[in-house]
Coordinates of C-alpha atoms in Angstrom, one line a residue:
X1 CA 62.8 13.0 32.5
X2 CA 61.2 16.0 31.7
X3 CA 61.0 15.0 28.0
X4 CA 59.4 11.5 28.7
X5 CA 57.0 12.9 30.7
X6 CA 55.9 15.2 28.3
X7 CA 56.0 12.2 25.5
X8 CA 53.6 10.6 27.9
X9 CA 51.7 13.6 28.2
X10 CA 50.9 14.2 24.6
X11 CA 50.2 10.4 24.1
X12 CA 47.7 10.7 27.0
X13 CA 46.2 14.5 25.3
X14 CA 46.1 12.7 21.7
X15 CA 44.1 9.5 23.1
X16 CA 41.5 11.6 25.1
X17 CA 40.6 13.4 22.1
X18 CA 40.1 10.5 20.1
X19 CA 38.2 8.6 22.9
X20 CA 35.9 11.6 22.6
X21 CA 35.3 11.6 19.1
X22 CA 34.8 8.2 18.8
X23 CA 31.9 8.6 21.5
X24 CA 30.8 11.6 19.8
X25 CA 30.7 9.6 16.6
X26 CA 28.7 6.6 19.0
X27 CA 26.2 9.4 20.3
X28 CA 25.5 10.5 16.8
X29 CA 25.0 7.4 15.3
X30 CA 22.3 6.7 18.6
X31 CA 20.4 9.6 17.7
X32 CA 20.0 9.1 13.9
X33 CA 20.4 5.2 13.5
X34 CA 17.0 3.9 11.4
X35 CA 16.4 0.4 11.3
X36 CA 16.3 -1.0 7.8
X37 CA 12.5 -2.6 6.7
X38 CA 12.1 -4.6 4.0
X39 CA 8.8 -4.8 2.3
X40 CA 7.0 -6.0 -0.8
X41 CA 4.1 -3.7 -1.7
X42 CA 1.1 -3.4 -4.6
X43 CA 2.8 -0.9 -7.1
X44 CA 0.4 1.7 -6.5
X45 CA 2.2 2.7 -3.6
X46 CA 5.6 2.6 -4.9
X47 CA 5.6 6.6 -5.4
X48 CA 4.0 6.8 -1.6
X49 CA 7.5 5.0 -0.5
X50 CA 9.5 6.9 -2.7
X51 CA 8.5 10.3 -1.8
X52 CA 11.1 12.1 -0.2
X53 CA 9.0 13.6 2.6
X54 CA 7.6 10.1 3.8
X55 CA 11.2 9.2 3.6
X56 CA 12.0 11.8 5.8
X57 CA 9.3 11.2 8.1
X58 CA 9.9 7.3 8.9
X59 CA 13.5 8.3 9.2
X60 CA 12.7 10.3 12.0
X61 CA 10.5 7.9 13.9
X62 CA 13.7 5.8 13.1
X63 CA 12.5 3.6 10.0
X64 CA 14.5 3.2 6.4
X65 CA 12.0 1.4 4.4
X66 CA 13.4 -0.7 1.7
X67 CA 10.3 -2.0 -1.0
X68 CA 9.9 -4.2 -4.1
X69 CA 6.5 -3.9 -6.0
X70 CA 4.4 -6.8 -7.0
X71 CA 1.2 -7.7 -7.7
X72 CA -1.1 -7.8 -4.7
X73 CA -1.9 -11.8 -5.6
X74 CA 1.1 -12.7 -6.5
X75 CA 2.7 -12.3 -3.4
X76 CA 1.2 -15.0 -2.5
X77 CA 3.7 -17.2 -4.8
X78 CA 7.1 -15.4 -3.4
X79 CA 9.6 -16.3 -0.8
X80 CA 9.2 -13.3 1.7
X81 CA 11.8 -14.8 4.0
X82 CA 14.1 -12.2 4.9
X83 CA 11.1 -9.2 4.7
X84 CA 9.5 -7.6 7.6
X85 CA 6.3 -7.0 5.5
X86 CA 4.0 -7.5 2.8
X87 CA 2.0 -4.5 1.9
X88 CA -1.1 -6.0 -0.5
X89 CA -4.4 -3.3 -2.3
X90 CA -6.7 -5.2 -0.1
X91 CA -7.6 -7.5 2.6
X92 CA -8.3 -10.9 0.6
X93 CA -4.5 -11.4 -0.8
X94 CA -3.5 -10.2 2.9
X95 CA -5.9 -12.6 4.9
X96 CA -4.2 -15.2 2.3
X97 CA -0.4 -14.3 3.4
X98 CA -1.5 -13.7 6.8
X99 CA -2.7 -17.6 7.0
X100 CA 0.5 -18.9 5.2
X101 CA 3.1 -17.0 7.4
X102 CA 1.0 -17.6 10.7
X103 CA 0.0 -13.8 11.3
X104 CA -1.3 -12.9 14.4
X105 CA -4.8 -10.6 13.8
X106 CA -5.7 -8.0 13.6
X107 CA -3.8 -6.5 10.5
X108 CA -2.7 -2.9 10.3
X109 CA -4.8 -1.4 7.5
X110 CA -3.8 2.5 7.0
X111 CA -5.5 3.5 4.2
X112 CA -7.7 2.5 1.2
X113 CA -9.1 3.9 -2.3
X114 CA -12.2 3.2 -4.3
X115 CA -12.2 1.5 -7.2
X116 CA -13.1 4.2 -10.6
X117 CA -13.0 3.9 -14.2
X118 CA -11.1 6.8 -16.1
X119 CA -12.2 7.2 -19.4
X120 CA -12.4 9.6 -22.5
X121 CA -15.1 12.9 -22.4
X122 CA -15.6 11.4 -25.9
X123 CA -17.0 8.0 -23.9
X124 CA -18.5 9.7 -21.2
X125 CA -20.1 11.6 -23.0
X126 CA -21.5 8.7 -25.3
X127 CA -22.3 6.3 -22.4
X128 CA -24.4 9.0 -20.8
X129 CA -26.2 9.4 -23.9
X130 CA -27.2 5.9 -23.8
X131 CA -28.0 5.5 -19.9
X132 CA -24.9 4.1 -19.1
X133 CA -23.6 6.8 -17.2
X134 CA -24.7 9.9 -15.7
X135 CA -22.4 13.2 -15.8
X136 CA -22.1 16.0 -12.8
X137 CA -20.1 18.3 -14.9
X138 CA -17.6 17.7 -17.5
X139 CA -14.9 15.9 -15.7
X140 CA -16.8 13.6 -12.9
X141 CA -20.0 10.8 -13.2
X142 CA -21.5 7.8 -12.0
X143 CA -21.0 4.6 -14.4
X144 CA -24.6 2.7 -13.8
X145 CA -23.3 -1.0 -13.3
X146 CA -26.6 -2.4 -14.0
X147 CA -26.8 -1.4 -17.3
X148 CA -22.8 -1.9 -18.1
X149 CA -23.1 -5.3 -16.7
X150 CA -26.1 -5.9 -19.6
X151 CA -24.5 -4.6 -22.4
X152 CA -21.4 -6.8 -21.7
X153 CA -23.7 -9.5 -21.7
X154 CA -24.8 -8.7 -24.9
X155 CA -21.9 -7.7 -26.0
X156 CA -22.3 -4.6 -27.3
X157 CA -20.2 -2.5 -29.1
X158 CA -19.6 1.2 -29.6
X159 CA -21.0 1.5 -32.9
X160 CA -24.4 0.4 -31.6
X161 CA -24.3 3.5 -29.5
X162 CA -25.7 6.6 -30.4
X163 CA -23.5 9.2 -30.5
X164 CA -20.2 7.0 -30.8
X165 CA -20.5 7.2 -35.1
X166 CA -19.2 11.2 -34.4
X167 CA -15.8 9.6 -32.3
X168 CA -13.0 7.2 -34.8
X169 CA -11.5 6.0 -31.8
X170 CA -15.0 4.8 -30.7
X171 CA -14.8 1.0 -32.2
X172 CA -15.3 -2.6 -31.7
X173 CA -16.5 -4.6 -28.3
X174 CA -17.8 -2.4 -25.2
X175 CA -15.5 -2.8 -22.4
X176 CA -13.4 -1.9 -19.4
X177 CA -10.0 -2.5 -19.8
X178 CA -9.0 -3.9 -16.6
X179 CA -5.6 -5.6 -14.6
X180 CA -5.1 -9.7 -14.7
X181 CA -7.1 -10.8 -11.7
X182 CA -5.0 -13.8 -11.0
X183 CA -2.1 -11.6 -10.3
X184 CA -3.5 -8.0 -9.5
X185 CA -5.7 -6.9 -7.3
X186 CA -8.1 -4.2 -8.7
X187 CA -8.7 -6.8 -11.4
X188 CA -10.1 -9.2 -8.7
X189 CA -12.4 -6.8 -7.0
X190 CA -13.5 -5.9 -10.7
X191 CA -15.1 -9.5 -10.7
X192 CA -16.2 -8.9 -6.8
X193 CA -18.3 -6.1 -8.2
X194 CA -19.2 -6.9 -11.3
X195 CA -20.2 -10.7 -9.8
X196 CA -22.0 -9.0 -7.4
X197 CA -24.5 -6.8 -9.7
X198 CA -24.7 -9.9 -11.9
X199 CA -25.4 -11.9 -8.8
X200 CA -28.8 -9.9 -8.1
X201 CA -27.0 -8.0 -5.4
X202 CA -25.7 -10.7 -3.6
X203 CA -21.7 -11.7 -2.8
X204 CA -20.3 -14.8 -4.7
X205 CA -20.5 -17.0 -2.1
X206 CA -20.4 -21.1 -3.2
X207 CA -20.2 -23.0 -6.4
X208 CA -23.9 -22.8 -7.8
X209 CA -22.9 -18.5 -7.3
X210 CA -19.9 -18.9 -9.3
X211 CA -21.2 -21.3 -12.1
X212 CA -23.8 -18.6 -12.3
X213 CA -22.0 -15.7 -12.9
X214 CA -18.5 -17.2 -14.8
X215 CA -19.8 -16.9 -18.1
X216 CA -20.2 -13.0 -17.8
X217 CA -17.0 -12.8 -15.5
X218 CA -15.3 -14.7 -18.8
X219 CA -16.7 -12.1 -21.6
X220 CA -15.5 -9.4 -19.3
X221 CA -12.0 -10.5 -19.4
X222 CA -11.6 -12.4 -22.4
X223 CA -12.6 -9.3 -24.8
X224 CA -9.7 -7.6 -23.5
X225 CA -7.2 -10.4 -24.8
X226 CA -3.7 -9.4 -23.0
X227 CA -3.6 -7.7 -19.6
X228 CA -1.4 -6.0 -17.5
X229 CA -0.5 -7.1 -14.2
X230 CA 0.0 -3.7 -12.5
X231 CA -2.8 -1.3 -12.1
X232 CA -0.2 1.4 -11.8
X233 CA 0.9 0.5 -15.5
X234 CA -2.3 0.5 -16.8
X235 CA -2.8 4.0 -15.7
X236 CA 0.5 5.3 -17.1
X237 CA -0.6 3.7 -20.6
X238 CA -4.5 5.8 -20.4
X239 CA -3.0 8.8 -19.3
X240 CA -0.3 9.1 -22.2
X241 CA -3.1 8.3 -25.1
X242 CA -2.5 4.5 -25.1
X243 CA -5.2 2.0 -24.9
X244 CA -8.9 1.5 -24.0
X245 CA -11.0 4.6 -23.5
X246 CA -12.2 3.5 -20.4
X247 CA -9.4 1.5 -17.6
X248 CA -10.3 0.6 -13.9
X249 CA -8.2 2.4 -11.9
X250 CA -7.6 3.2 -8.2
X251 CA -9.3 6.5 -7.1
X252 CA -5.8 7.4 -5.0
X253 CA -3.8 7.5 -8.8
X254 CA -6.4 10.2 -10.2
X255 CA -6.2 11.8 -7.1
X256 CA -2.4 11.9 -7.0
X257 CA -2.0 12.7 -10.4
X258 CA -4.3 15.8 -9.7
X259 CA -2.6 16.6 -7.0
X260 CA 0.2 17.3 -9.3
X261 CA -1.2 18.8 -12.7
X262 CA -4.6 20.2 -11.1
X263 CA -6.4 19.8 -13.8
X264 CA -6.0 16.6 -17.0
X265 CA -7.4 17.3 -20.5
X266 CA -10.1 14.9 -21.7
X267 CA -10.0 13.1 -18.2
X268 CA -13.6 12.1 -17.1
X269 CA -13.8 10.4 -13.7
X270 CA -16.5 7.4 -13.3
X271 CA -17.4 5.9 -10.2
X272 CA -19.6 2.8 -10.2
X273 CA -22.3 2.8 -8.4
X274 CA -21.4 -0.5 -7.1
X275 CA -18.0 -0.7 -6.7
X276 CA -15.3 -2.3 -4.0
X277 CA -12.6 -0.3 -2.0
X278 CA -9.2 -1.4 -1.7
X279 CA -8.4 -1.6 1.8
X280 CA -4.7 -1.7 1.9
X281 CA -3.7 -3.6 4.5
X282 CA -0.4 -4.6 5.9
X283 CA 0.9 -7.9 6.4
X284 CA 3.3 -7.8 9.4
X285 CA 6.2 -10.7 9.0
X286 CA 8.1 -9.9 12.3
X287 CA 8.0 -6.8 15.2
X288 CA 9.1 -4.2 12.9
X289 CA 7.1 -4.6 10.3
X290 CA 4.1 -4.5 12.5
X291 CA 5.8 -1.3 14.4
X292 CA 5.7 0.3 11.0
X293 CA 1.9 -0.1 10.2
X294 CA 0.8 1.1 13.3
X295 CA 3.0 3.7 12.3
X296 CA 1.4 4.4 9.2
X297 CA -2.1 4.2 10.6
X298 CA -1.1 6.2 13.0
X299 CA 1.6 9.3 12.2
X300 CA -0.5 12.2 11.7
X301 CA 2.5 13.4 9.4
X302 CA 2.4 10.2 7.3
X303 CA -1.5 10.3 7.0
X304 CA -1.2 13.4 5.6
X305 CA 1.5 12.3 3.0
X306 CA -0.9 9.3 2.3
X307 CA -3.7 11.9 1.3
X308 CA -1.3 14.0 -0.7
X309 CA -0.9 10.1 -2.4
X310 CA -4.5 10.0 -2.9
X311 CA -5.3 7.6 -0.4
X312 CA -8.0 8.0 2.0
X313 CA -6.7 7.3 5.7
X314 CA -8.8 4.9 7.5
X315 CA -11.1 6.4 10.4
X316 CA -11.0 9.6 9.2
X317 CA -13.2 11.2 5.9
X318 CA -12.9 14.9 6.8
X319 CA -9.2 14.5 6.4
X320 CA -9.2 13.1 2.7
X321 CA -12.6 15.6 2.1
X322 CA -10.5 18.9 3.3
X323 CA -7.3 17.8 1.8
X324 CA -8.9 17.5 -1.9
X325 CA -11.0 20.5 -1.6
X326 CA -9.1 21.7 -5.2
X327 CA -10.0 18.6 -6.7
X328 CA -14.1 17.7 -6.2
X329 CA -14.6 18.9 -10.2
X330 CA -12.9 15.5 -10.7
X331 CA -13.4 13.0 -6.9
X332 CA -16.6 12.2 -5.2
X333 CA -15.2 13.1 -1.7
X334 CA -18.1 11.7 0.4
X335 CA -19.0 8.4 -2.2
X336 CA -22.3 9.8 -2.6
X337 CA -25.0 7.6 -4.6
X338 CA -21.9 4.7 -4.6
X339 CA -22.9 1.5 -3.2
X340 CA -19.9 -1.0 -1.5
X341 CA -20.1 -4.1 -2.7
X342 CA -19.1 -6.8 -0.3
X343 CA -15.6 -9.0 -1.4
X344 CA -15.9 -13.2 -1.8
X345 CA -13.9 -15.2 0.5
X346 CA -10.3 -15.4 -1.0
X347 CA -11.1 -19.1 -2.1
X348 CA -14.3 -17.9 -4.3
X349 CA -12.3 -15.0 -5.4
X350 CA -9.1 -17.2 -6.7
X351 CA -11.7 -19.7 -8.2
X352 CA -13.2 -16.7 -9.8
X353 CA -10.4 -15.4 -11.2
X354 CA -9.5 -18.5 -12.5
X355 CA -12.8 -19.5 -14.5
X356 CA -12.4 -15.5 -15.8
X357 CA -9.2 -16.4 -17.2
X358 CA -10.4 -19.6 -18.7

């Protein structure tokens, strides 16, 4: 008897101790679960999404993000069943998905970035010479849209510039090498701007607007022959040597690349004075994916992370201003003397785009 009872009581021992690991294990998993989001996003941010910190910090408001990069535009052609979000560089491709997948408004919109042209010193330093720029220092300047938008009309080249005889790499057709607007977004609001200095300072707004302004929306695109549909590409391919001396870029991937190298050789920052910021705004398929751009509007930790990405959070300047204190020989913090250009409807835009393309 003795024996059996102690059988029983070692049976009884062995199955309370695993009874409490297994609810150890249970309470564990409670506490660090995440819930898995799936997301398609503009590839600008796919080194936000992969940094480890922001990693860390949705994982500890309980979020594992999970994204795929595409153009902004050409989200509007995929199947997003099965993702929680979309994640376009501006409002016009997200008011578009928004309408197809029956979004409620209004849309989370964490963070946005100017619109800037990188170029060459060798080209700043020419287009200033010529009154198409102005220089404040050797690394930051104002590209005068007016007076761009009339050379490409006339299509000017570099060797009818003074100063461009002294620079080999200074050849053929004047122009900003720019992403496919029919897929990416900073090569749509390249037309927004340029159609609205073209436009006599008024938005693309009908037919008669866009007939007006297609031709010069053509020469701008065509002269580059093959594009690139990620802006994040075309900004690899500038900074490695490749390419047109002067690319449209994002403000957030000069200030993220500063971020990490301080200082670029032979980097000269232009800002149009009329140019169009990317408002990146998120496009929330179901609860969590809304949940996670409040989150990201929100999260004092994750703003911060955005602004170490070169993004400027929405609602608050002094934080992207005091964060890039280091870097002002390059970014205009404050915009000054740069004029925002209002954005087309989404159906002038696309019919834009298209006549560009021809």
């Amino acid at each position: 008897m003795r024996r059996i009872a102690g059988i029983v009581l070692a049976v009884l021992l062995i199955g309370g101790v695993v009874a409490a690991v297994v609810a150890g294990r249970h309470g564990e998993d409670k506490g660090t679960a995440t819930k898995t989001v799936r997301g398609v996003i503009g590839s600008e941010k796919a080194d936000f999404f992969a940094d480890p910190d922001v990693v860390k910090a949705l994982a500890a408001k309980g979020y594992t993000v999970k994204t795929e990069a595409s153009g902004s535009w050409a989200m509007e052609g995929l199947d997003l069943k099965g993702y929680d979000f979309a994640f376009p560089s501006s409002q016009a491709p997200a008011d578009v998905l928004a309408a197809k997948y029956h979004v409620q408004e209004p849309l989370p919109r964490p963070f946005y970035s100017p619109l800037v042209v990188v170029a060459h010193r060798s080209a700043a330093d020419v287009l200033a010479a010529n009154g198409l720029a102005t220089l404040d220092g050797k690394s930051r300047g104002t590209l005068k849209m007016g007076a761009y938008v009339d050379a490409a009309r006339h299509n000017r080249t570099w060797q009818q510039l003074k100063g461009a005889s002294s620079h080999g790499e200074l050849t053929g057709t004047l122009y900003i090498a720019s992403t496919d607007p029919e897929s990416s977004n900073s090569g749509a609001l390249y037309l927004a701007a340029a159609s609205y200095v073209a436009n006599g300072g008024k938005v693309v707004a009908g037919k008669a607007d866009v007939d007006r302004t297609a031709p010069l929306l053509r020469r701008l695109v065509s002269v580059q022959g093959a594009q690139q549909s990620s802006s994040d590409a075309v900004f690899r391919d500038f900074i490695s040597g490749a390419g047109n001396p002067l690319v449209l870029v994002y403000e957030s991937q000069v200030a993220s690349l500063l971020a990490e190298q301080h200082t670029v050789d032979d980097l000269v920052v232009l800002y149009p004075d009329t140019t169009v910021n990317s408002d990146h705004t998120v496009v929330p398929l179901d609860a969590n994916g809304r949940a996670l751009g409040e989150l990201l509007s929100t999260d004092p930790t994750l703003r911060k992370l955005a602004v170490r990405h070169g993004f400027r959070p929405q609602g608050d300047a002094a934080e992207f201003v005091a964060a890039t204190a280091d870097r002002t020989a390059y970014l205009n913090q404050k915009l000054t003397g740069v004029r925002q250009a209002p954005v087309p409807t989404s159906a002038v835009l696309h019919e834009m785009a298209r006549r560009a393309r021809g």
